[in-house]
């Protein structure tokens, strides 16, 4: 990620992509299994569905518990705001109309496999990072940049782990040697 000089109010974004040697229908169960995500993250510690849900659906909610060395521990409630299996899954953090962040996975068939993208947008609503910016407003651009680089690094690990799992899996009916 290159320096952009973005401020929080700019709603900065980051996106990572990887190509997976498996069709979207094989990748989708991994992407849509939010309970799998903490195994791929050093920050996200635990997730659980709310309201008796066990899988994503438009409007479904889940709690995420996170931990960061500099930011401490926190819990957020996310709302599924886009859901188009096996192509798109997105959630807004806290208020879906004015989220503290938006996260999105997109799966596109490409070259006999899947182009998997993970994208996130910071803001527009205030988040825990806003408190650090409040304490050091003169460092806002650096704070935003460092956090976006952390997101990019963690997202890269996530899509690469999904790639490994998807490519290791065998389609139903395919013989295992």
XYZ file of N, CA and C in Angstrom:
531
model
N 0.851 -1.173 0.000
C 0.000 0.000 0.000
C 0.897 1.236 0.000
N 0.587 2.139 -0.892
C 1.348 3.384 -0.979
C 0.666 4.482 -0.169
N 1.471 5.424 0.287
C 0.974 6.572 1.041
C -0.050 7.323 0.208
N -1.205 7.602 0.813
C -2.239 8.365 0.114
C -2.517 9.693 0.791
N -2.126 9.815 2.046
C -2.436 11.026 2.800
C -3.899 11.103 3.203
N -4.604 9.985 3.114
C -6.037 9.971 3.419
C -6.301 10.258 4.889
N -7.400 10.934 5.117
C -7.919 11.167 6.454
C -9.114 10.236 6.656
N -9.521 10.069 7.887
C -10.638 9.182 8.202
C -11.893 9.580 7.423
N -12.171 10.880 7.355
C -13.375 11.365 6.667
C -13.364 11.050 5.173
N -12.196 10.713 4.620
C -12.095 10.358 3.198
C -12.643 8.960 2.916
N -13.003 8.217 3.965
C -13.466 6.835 3.842
C -12.464 5.997 3.037
N -11.228 5.908 3.537
C -10.209 5.170 2.782
C -10.577 3.701 2.611
N -10.102 3.119 1.513
C -10.383 1.724 1.208
C -9.088 0.975 0.919
N -9.176 -0.327 1.045
C -8.081 -1.205 0.654
C -8.708 -2.465 0.070
N -8.024 -3.061 -0.914
C -8.518 -4.276 -1.546
C -7.348 -5.195 -1.843
N -7.560 -6.481 -1.624
C -6.571 -7.499 -1.991
C -7.281 -8.551 -2.835
N -6.512 -9.181 -3.730
C -7.081 -10.179 -4.631
C -6.154 -11.370 -4.749
N -6.760 -12.504 -5.056
C -5.983 -13.691 -5.392
C -6.805 -14.543 -6.341
N -6.110 -15.284 -7.192
C -6.784 -16.218 -8.088
C -6.721 -17.593 -7.454
N -7.844 -18.302 -7.475
C -7.958 -19.612 -6.844
C -8.317 -20.650 -7.910
N -7.594 -21.749 -7.921
C -7.847 -22.837 -8.866
C -9.011 -23.689 -8.378
N -10.166 -23.070 -8.280
C -11.404 -23.741 -7.871
C -12.560 -22.836 -8.302
N -13.709 -23.422 -8.643
C -14.844 -22.594 -9.066
C -15.450 -21.834 -7.888
N -16.173 -20.737 -8.172
C -16.792 -19.959 -7.099
C -17.659 -20.803 -6.161
N -18.338 -21.810 -6.682
C -19.202 -22.652 -5.856
C -18.401 -23.428 -4.808
N -17.130 -23.645 -5.067
C -16.266 -24.341 -4.110
C -15.640 -23.360 -3.118
N -15.435 -22.122 -3.543
C -14.833 -21.093 -2.690
C -15.885 -20.474 -1.764
N -17.110 -20.339 -2.254
C -18.176 -19.666 -1.510
C -18.389 -20.192 -0.087
N -18.452 -21.523 0.125
C -18.665 -21.995 1.501
C -17.590 -21.520 2.481
N -16.386 -21.300 2.009
C -15.309 -20.809 2.874
C -15.491 -19.322 3.169
N -15.783 -18.545 2.138
C -15.971 -17.101 2.287
C -17.178 -16.789 3.167
N -18.230 -17.569 3.009
C -19.471 -17.266 3.734
C -19.520 -17.889 5.132
N -18.481 -18.616 5.516
C -18.409 -19.198 6.860
C -17.675 -18.215 7.773
N -18.415 -17.262 8.337
C -17.756 -16.234 9.146
C -17.080 -16.817 10.384
N -17.561 -17.973 10.842
C -16.954 -18.586 12.024
C -15.565 -19.147 11.716
N -15.224 -19.278 10.440
C -13.892 -19.709 10.014
C -12.887 -18.549 10.092
N -13.359 -17.326 9.960
C -12.480 -16.157 9.831
C -11.499 -15.950 10.998
N -11.880 -16.183 12.255
C -10.899 -15.979 13.335
C -9.664 -16.892 13.210
N -9.814 -18.041 12.576
C -8.659 -18.928 12.384
C -7.635 -18.332 11.429
N -8.052 -17.338 10.647
C -7.179 -16.721 9.651
C -6.709 -15.333 10.058
N -7.012 -14.916 11.259
C -6.755 -13.535 11.662
C -6.038 -13.473 13.003
N -5.074 -12.591 13.090
C -4.425 -12.354 14.377
C -5.248 -11.371 15.217
N -6.154 -10.641 14.579
C -6.940 -9.615 15.274
C -8.344 -10.091 15.648
N -9.050 -10.681 14.716
C -10.399 -11.172 14.985
C -10.288 -12.448 15.805
N -10.864 -12.428 16.989
C -10.714 -13.538 17.925
C -11.882 -14.522 17.900
N -13.095 -14.010 17.700
C -14.280 -14.862 17.787
C -15.449 -14.174 17.086
N -16.294 -14.962 16.445
C -17.536 -14.438 15.877
C -18.672 -15.384 16.242
N -19.853 -14.830 16.338
C -21.027 -15.684 16.546
C -22.257 -14.995 15.977
N -23.093 -15.815 15.359
C -24.344 -15.323 14.789
C -25.301 -14.904 15.900
N -26.128 -13.934 15.612
C -27.173 -13.476 16.524
C -28.536 -13.908 16.004
N -29.545 -13.759 16.831
C -30.937 -13.971 16.445
C -31.208 -15.386 15.948
N -30.470 -16.370 16.452
C -30.697 -17.751 16.065
C -30.173 -18.130 14.692
N -29.451 -17.250 14.047
C -28.908 -17.522 12.709
C -27.739 -18.491 12.813
N -27.509 -19.214 11.726
C -26.347 -20.106 11.645
C -25.590 -19.913 10.339
N -26.081 -19.007 9.500
C -25.454 -18.750 8.200
C -25.843 -17.345 7.740
N -25.090 -16.809 6.772
C -25.412 -15.457 6.309
C -26.722 -15.389 5.525
N -27.345 -14.240 5.609
C -28.539 -13.885 4.845
C -28.638 -12.367 4.929
N -29.272 -11.763 3.969
C -29.429 -10.313 3.992
C -30.094 -9.901 5.300
N -29.485 -8.971 6.022
C -30.013 -8.490 7.298
C -29.555 -9.277 8.512
N -28.937 -10.449 8.308
C -28.453 -11.238 9.447
C -27.377 -10.453 10.193
N -27.276 -10.740 11.496
C -26.310 -10.024 12.341
C -25.374 -11.013 13.016
N -24.148 -10.540 13.256
C -23.204 -11.341 14.028
C -22.331 -10.427 14.874
N -21.825 -10.993 15.963
C -20.916 -10.275 16.857
C -19.500 -10.716 16.535
N -18.589 -9.763 16.508
C -17.171 -10.053 16.339
C -16.398 -9.506 17.523
N -15.516 -10.332 18.077
C -14.641 -9.890 19.173
C -13.220 -9.819 18.632
N -12.604 -8.671 18.825
C -11.273 -8.425 18.277
C -10.305 -7.979 19.350
N -9.021 -8.108 19.013
C -7.955 -7.728 19.938
C -6.784 -7.200 19.118
N -6.229 -6.079 19.575
C -5.106 -5.444 18.890
C -4.160 -4.903 19.958
N -2.885 -5.105 19.765
C -1.886 -4.697 20.761
C -2.017 -3.226 21.159
N -2.215 -2.350 20.188
C -2.278 -0.910 20.483
C -3.693 -0.409 20.783
N -4.706 -1.125 20.296
C -6.076 -0.633 20.427
C -6.878 -1.338 21.515
N -6.362 -2.436 22.039
C -7.057 -3.165 23.090
C -8.012 -4.207 22.537
N -9.073 -4.489 23.311
C -10.077 -5.478 22.927
C -11.415 -4.769 22.745
N -12.222 -5.252 21.797
C -13.522 -4.661 21.554
C -14.441 -5.673 20.884
N -15.726 -5.360 20.953
C -16.762 -6.177 20.335
C -17.596 -5.279 19.435
N -17.933 -5.792 18.255
C -18.790 -5.050 17.331
C -19.925 -5.954 16.856
N -20.994 -5.321 16.415
C -22.096 -6.043 15.779
C -22.101 -5.666 14.304
N -22.087 -6.681 13.452
C -22.098 -6.458 12.009
C -23.407 -6.947 11.418
N -23.790 -6.325 10.305
C -25.045 -6.620 9.623
C -24.733 -6.970 8.173
N -25.253 -8.093 7.696
C -25.066 -8.458 6.291
C -25.868 -7.462 5.449
N -25.163 -6.719 4.583
C -25.808 -5.684 3.777
C -25.867 -6.041 2.295
N -25.070 -7.015 1.871
C -25.134 -7.521 0.503
C -24.910 -9.028 0.573
N -25.769 -9.771 -0.131
C -25.678 -11.228 -0.071
C -26.197 -11.799 -1.376
N -25.278 -12.254 -2.231
C -25.617 -12.821 -3.528
C -24.764 -14.062 -3.765
N -25.128 -15.212 -3.162
C -24.330 -16.428 -3.341
C -24.298 -16.857 -4.807
N -23.229 -17.375 -5.309
C -21.892 -17.487 -4.718
C -20.973 -16.368 -5.194
N -21.472 -15.144 -5.211
C -20.731 -14.041 -5.801
C -20.330 -12.918 -4.850
N -21.161 -12.610 -3.862
C -20.934 -11.392 -3.086
C -21.443 -11.546 -1.657
N -20.594 -11.131 -0.714
C -20.970 -11.090 0.700
C -20.349 -9.831 1.296
N -21.189 -8.981 1.897
C -20.687 -7.753 2.513
C -21.430 -7.477 3.803
N -20.721 -6.863 4.748
C -21.352 -6.485 6.011
C -20.885 -5.110 6.430
N -21.807 -4.401 7.087
C -21.520 -3.106 7.676
C -21.368 -3.290 9.175
N -20.390 -2.624 9.747
C -20.106 -2.757 11.173
C -20.891 -1.700 11.941
N -21.564 -2.168 12.976
C -22.444 -1.388 13.856
C -23.703 -0.953 13.107
N -23.860 0.280 12.728
C -25.080 0.753 12.083
C -24.981 0.509 10.572
N -25.837 -0.339 9.999
C -25.695 -0.632 8.571
C -25.925 0.585 7.666
N -26.668 1.588 8.134
C -26.875 2.804 7.335
C -25.715 3.796 7.472
N -24.964 3.700 8.547
C -23.822 4.594 8.793
C -22.740 3.777 9.509
N -22.112 2.843 8.795
C -21.200 1.902 9.442
C -19.846 2.510 9.817
N -19.225 1.875 10.806
C -17.844 2.252 11.147
C -16.874 1.667 10.132
N -17.299 0.628 9.436
C -16.518 0.016 8.354
C -17.456 -0.847 7.526
N -17.060 -1.081 6.289
C -17.755 -2.015 5.408
C -16.714 -3.015 4.920
N -17.065 -4.291 4.968
C -16.200 -5.369 4.490
C -16.934 -6.120 3.389
N -16.192 -6.520 2.327
C -16.860 -7.196 1.203
C -15.942 -8.238 0.576
N -16.510 -9.416 0.330
C -15.856 -10.442 -0.474
C -16.598 -10.523 -1.801
N -15.845 -10.571 -2.895
C -16.408 -10.736 -4.230
C -15.717 -11.918 -4.894
N -16.497 -12.784 -5.507
C -15.978 -13.944 -6.221
C -16.400 -13.825 -7.680
N -15.416 -13.893 -8.593
C -15.703 -13.807 -10.018
C -15.094 -15.014 -10.715
N -15.893 -15.726 -11.556
C -15.295 -16.813 -12.328
C -14.227 -16.226 -13.262
N -13.071 -16.882 -13.301
C -12.008 -16.384 -14.167
C -11.041 -17.514 -14.483
N -10.817 -17.758 -15.748
C -9.816 -18.725 -16.187
C -9.974 -20.110 -15.601
N -11.200 -20.581 -15.460
C -11.429 -21.896 -14.894
C -11.345 -21.938 -13.380
N -11.201 -20.793 -12.762
C -11.132 -20.714 -11.304
C -11.923 -19.518 -10.812
N -11.449 -18.928 -9.734
C -12.147 -17.804 -9.105
C -11.172 -16.690 -8.776
N -11.532 -15.477 -9.153
C -10.813 -14.298 -8.684
C -11.525 -13.866 -7.411
N -10.839 -14.008 -6.281
C -11.396 -13.634 -4.974
C -10.841 -12.281 -4.569
N -11.737 -11.356 -4.232
C -11.352 -10.032 -3.752
C -11.916 -9.823 -2.359
N -11.093 -9.264 -1.485
C -11.578 -8.788 -0.193
C -11.318 -7.292 -0.171
N -12.352 -6.523 0.147
C -12.307 -5.067 0.120
C -12.856 -4.569 1.447
N -12.312 -3.457 1.922
C -12.888 -2.829 3.110
C -12.789 -1.323 2.990
N -13.742 -0.669 3.639
C -13.778 0.793 3.711
C -13.851 1.192 5.170
N -13.024 2.119 5.555
C -13.047 2.668 6.900
C -14.080 3.788 6.939
N -14.953 3.746 7.944
C -15.950 4.795 8.094
C -17.162 4.541 7.221
N -18.080 5.483 7.162
C -17.965 6.875 7.549
C -18.156 7.165 9.049
N -18.862 6.293 9.779
C -19.090 6.566 11.203
C -17.788 6.420 11.997
N -17.740 7.070 13.120
C -16.572 6.989 13.995
C -16.385 5.560 14.497
N -15.121 5.198 14.678
C -14.784 3.870 15.200
C -13.788 4.035 16.345
N -13.274 2.932 16.838
C -12.259 2.984 17.881
C -11.027 3.762 17.451
N -10.715 3.728 16.181
C -9.559 4.472 15.672
C -9.757 5.982 15.832
N -11.005 6.407 15.836
C -11.309 7.836 15.981
C -10.772 8.388 17.296
N -10.737 7.559 18.342
C -10.239 8.031 19.633
C -8.733 8.309 19.573
N -7.996 7.477 18.851
C -6.558 7.731 18.669
C -6.347 9.016 17.878
N -7.173 9.221 16.871
C -7.071 10.447 16.068
C -7.426 11.661 16.916
N -8.426 11.539 17.790
C -8.798 12.645 18.676
C -7.632 13.049 19.580
N -6.867 12.042 20.048
C -5.738 12.324 20.943
C -4.540 12.937 20.211
N -4.400 12.589 18.921
C -3.247 13.075 18.147
C -3.702 13.540 16.763
N -4.513 14.591 16.691
C -5.063 15.001 15.393
C -3.997 15.361 14.358
N -2.845 15.819 14.826
C -1.770 16.164 13.892
C -1.177 14.925 13.213
N -1.477 13.742 13.737
C -0.954 12.484 13.173
C -2.043 11.673 12.468
N -3.189 12.294 12.203
C -4.318 11.559 11.636
C -3.953 10.791 10.371
N -3.288 11.430 9.434
C -2.970 10.757 8.176
C -2.065 9.541 8.404
N -1.118 9.669 9.299
C -0.234 8.544 9.596
C -1.001 7.424 10.302
N -1.864 7.774 11.240
C -2.667 6.780 11.954
C -3.540 6.000 10.970
N -4.198 6.706 10.065
C -5.054 6.066 9.065
C -4.210 5.169 8.155
N -3.076 5.669 7.703
C -2.216 4.901 6.801
C -1.716 3.615 7.461
N -1.248 3.713 8.692
C -0.747 2.531 9.399
C -1.870 1.505 9.570
N -3.055 1.974 9.935
C -4.173 1.039 10.134
C -4.572 0.381 8.815
N -4.603 1.139 7.737
C -4.950 0.567 6.438
C -3.899 -0.459 5.991
N -2.650 -0.211 6.297
C -1.607 -1.202 5.974
C -1.797 -2.470 6.795
N -2.203 -2.320 8.057
C -2.497 -3.509 8.881
C -3.653 -4.295 8.281
N -4.705 -3.583 7.882
C -5.837 -4.264 7.250
C -5.374 -5.001 5.993
N -4.587 -4.332 5.167
C -4.108 -4.950 3.920
C -3.307 -6.222 4.202
N -2.421 -6.186 5.190
C -1.623 -7.362 5.534
C -2.511 -8.501 6.029
N -3.457 -8.200 6.903
C -4.358 -9.232 7.425
C -5.282 -9.781 6.342
N -5.760 -8.928 5.467
C -6.628 -9.365 4.378
C -5.864 -10.269 3.403
N -4.610 -9.953 3.170
C -3.784 -10.789 2.290
C -3.656 -12.191 2.865
N -3.435 -12.277 4.163
C -3.365 -13.595 4.826
C -4.700 -14.320 4.676
N -5.803 -13.622 4.877
C -7.131 -14.241 4.788
C -7.384 -14.827 3.402
N -7.171 -14.041 2.345
C -7.469 -14.565 1.002
C -6.516 -15.694 0.627
N -5.277 -15.641 1.103
C -4.334 -16.733 0.814
C -4.721 -18.008 1.559
N -5.237 -17.880 2.782
C -5.705 -19.047 3.523
C -6.947 -19.647 2.863
N -7.854 -18.797 2.403
C -9.033 -19.288 1.687
C -8.586 -20.021 0.422
N -7.612 -19.466 -0.279
C -7.071 -20.105 -1.482
C -6.538 -21.505 -1.161
N -5.736 -21.618 -0.108
C -5.179 -22.926 0.269
C -6.281 -23.925 0.575
N -7.260 -23.513 1.359
C -8.355 -24.412 1.727
C -9.174 -24.828 0.505
N -9.479 -23.879 -0.364
C -10.298 -24.181 -1.544
C -9.561 -25.101 -2.511
N -8.273 -24.848 -2.690
C -7.511 -25.655 -3.637
C -7.217 -27.046 -3.090
N -7.224 -27.205 -1.792
C -7.016 -28.490 -1.155
C -8.286 -29.348 -1.209
N -9.450 -28.665 -1.204
C -10.731 -29.379 -1.207
C -10.955 -30.038 -2.569
N -11.667 -31.132 -2.555
C -12.000 -31.837 -3.790
C -13.500 -31.652 -4.064
N -13.856 -31.404 -5.304
C -15.287 -31.323 -5.623
C -15.983 -32.644 -5.300
N -17.249 -32.576 -4.959
C -18.026 -33.779 -4.641
C -17.915 -34.769 -5.787
N -17.676 -36.024 -5.458
C -17.600 -37.059 -6.470
C -16.223 -37.275 -7.056
N -15.286 -36.352 -6.809
C -13.938 -36.517 -7.354
C -13.156 -37.476 -6.475
N -12.499 -38.433 -7.092
C -11.738 -39.449 -6.349
C -10.546 -38.822 -5.660
N -10.256 -39.309 -4.462
C -9.074 -38.877 -3.727
C -8.033 -39.982 -3.846
N -6.815 -39.595 -4.089
C -5.721 -40.584 -4.223
C -5.033 -40.841 -2.929
